[in-house]
CSV table of C-alpha atoms and ligand atoms in Angstrom, one decimal:
chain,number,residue,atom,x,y,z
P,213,UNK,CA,0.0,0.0,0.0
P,214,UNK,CA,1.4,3.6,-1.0
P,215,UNK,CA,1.4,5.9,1.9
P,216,UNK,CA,1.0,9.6,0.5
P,217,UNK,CA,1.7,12.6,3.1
P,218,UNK,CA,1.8,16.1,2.7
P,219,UNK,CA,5.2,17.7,2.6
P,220,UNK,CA,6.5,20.7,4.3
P,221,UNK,CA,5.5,23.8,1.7
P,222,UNK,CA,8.7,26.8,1.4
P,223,UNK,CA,7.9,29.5,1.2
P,224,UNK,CA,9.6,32.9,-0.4
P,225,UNK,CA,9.4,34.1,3.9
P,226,UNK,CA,12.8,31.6,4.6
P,227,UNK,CA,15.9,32.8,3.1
P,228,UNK,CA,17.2,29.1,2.6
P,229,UNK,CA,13.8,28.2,0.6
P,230,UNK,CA,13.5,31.6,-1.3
P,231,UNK,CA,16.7,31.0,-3.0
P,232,UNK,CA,14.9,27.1,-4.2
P,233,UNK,CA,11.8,28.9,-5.4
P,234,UNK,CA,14.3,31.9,-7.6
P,235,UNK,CA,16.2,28.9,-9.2
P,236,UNK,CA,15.6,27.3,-12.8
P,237,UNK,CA,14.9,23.6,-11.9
P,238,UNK,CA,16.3,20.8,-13.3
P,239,UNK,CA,14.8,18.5,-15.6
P,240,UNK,CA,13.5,15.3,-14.7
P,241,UNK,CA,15.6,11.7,-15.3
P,242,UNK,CA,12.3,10.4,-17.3
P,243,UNK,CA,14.1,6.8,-16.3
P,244,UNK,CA,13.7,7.8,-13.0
P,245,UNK,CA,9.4,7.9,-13.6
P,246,UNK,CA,9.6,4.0,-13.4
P,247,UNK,CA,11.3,4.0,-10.0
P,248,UNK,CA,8.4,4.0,-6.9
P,249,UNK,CA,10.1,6.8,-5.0
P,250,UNK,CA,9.4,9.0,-7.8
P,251,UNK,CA,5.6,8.1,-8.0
P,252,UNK,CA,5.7,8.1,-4.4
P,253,UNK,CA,7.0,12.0,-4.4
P,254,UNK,CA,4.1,12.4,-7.8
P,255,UNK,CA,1.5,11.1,-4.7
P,256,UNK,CA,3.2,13.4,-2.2
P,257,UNK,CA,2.8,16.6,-4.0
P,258,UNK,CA,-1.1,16.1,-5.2
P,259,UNK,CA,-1.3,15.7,-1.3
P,260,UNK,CA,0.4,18.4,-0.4
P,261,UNK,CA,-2.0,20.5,-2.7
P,262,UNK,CA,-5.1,19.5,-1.8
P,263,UNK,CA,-4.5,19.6,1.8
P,264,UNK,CA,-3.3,23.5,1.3
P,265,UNK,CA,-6.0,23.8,-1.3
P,266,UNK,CA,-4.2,25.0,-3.7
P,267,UNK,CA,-4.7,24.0,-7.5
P,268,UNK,CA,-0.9,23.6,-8.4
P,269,UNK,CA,1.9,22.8,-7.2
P,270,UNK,CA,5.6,22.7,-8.6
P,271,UNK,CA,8.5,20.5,-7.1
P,272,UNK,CA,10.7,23.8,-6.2
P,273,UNK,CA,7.7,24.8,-3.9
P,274,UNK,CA,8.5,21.4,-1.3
P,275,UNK,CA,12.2,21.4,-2.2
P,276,UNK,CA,13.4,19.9,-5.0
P,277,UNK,CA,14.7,21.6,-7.5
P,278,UNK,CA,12.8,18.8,-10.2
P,279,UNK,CA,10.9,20.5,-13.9
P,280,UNK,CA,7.9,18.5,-12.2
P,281,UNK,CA,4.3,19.9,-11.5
P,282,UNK,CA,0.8,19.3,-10.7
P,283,UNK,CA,-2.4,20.5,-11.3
P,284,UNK,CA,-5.9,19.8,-10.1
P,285,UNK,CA,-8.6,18.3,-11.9
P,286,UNK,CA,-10.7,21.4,-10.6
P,287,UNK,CA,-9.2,23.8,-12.4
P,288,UNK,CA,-11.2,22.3,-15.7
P,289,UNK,CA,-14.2,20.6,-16.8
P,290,UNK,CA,-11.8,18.9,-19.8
P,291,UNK,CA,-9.7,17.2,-16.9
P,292,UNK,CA,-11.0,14.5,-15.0
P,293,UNK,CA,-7.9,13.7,-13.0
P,294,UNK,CA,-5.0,15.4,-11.6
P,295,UNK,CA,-2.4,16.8,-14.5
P,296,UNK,CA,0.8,15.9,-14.2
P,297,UNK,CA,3.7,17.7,-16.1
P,298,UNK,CA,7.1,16.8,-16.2
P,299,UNK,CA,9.8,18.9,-18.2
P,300,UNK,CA,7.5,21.2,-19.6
P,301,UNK,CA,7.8,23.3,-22.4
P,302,UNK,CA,5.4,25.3,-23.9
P,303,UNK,CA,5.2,25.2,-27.2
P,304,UNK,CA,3.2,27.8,-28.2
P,305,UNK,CA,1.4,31.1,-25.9
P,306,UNK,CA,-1.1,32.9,-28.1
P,307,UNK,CA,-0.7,36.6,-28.8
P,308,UNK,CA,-3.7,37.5,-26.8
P,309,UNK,CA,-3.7,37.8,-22.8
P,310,UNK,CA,-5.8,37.8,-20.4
P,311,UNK,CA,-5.4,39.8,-16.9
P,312,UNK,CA,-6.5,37.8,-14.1
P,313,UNK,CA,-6.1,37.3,-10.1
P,314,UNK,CA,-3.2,35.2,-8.8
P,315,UNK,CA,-1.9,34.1,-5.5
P,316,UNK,CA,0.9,31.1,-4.9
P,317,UNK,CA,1.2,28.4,-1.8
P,318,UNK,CA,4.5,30.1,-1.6
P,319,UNK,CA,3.8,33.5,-0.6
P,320,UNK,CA,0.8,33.2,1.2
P,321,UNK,CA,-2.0,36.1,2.0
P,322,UNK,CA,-0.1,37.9,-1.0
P,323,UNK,CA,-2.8,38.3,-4.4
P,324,UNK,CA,-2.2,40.1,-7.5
P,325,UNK,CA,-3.2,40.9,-11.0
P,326,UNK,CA,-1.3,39.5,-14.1
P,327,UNK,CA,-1.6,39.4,-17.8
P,328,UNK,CA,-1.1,35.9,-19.3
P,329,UNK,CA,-2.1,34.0,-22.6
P,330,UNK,CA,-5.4,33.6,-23.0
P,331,UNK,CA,-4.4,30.4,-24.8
P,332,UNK,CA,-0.9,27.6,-24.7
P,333,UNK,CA,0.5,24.8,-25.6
P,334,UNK,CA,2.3,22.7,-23.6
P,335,UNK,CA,4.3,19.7,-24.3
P,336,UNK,CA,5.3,17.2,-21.7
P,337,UNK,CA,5.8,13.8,-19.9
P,338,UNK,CA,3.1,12.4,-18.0
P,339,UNK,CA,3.7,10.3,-14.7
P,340,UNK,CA,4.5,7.2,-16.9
P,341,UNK,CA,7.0,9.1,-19.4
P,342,UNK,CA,4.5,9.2,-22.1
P,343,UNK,CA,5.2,12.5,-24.4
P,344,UNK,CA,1.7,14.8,-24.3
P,345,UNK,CA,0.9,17.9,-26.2
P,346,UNK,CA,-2.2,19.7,-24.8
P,347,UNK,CA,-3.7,23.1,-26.0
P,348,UNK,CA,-5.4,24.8,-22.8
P,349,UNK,CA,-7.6,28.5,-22.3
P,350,UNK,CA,-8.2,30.3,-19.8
P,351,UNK,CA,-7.6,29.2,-16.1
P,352,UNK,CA,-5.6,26.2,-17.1
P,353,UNK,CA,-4.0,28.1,-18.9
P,354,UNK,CA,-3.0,30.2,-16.4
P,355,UNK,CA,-2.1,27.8,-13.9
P,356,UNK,CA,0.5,26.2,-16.7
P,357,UNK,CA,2.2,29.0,-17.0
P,358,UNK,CA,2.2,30.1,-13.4
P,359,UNK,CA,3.5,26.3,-12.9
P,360,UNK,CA,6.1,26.4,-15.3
P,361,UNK,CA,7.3,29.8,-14.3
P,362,UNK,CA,8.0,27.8,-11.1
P,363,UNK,CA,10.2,25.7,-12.8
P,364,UNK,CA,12.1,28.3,-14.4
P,365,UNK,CA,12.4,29.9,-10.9
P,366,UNK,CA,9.8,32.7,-11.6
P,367,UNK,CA,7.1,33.9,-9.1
P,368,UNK,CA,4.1,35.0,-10.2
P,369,UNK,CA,5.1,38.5,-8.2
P,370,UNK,CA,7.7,39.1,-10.9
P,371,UNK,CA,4.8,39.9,-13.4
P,372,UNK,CA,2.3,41.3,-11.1
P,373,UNK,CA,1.1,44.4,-12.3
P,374,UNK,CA,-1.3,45.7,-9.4
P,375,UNK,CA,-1.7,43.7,-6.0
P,376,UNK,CA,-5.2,43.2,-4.9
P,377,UNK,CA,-6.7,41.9,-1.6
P,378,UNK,CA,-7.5,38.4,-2.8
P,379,UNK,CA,-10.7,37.2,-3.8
P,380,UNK,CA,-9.9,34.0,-4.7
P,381,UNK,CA,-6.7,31.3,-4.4
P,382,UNK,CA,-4.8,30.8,-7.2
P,383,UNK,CA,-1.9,28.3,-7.6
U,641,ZN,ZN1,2.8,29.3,-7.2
């Protein structure tokens, strides 16, 4: 039987975990999807997520500097399960943005408003190595590229454009 558990989220507040969350990550050994701890630490972040309610998590937000992330199956009608993206790229942002609220498990009680793509495409592994290209809008979207900035050791606070109290969480 797996055993998932929450992991300890960093935060920008620690000086030690600040300098994780401002670093490009590194990408993923896709040899190392077929060994259990890997899985195991896949398991361990959709925990971690849901139990801070948050709708995305990257690997730099619980320590390790990995091009791995996950999203919630709430963020979209289309998914139906958790997304999960290893060594991202994406492929294509569209020309038109959209501005929209954020807020990030790392630097909590902090909200703000940023312009993304209304519209990317991503291409990535999934959990079991398997090359994916998906086209997302609006919130996914969004999340995607507030995920991958993660793994290129951006915060979504580098692009905000006006902070705002927080209506809602974002990633
Ligand atoms: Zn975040």
């Amino acid at each position: 039987m797996k055993r998932t558990k929450a992991l300890h989220l960093w935060t920008l507040f620690n000086e030690r975990e600040a300098k994780m969350l401002t670093t490009s990550a590194g990408p993923v050994d896709l040899n190392d999807l077929a060994d259990p701890a890997t899985q195991q630490l896949i398991d361990n972040m959709l925990a971690t997520m849901r139990r801070a309610e948050g709708i995305g998590l990257a690997a730099p937000q619980i320590g390790r500097s990995l091009q791995l992330a996950v999203i919630a199956p709430e963020v979209t009608v289309a998914l139906d399960e958790p997304l999960i993206v290893v060594n991202p790229k994406l492929v294509h942002l569209s020309a038109e943005t959209v501005t929209g609220e954020e807020g990030c498990l790392s630097i909590p009680r902090v909200f703000g408003l940023v312009a993304r793509a209304t519209q990317v495409t991503a291409r990535f592994f999934d959990r079991h190595g398997r090359l994916t290209t998906l086209t997302a809008r609006d919130l996914l979207a969004r999340v995607i590229q507030h995920e991958v900035d993660h793994l290129n050791g951006r915060l979504f606070i580098n692009r905000v454009t006006s902070y705002t109290r927080g209506q809602e969480l974002l990633p």
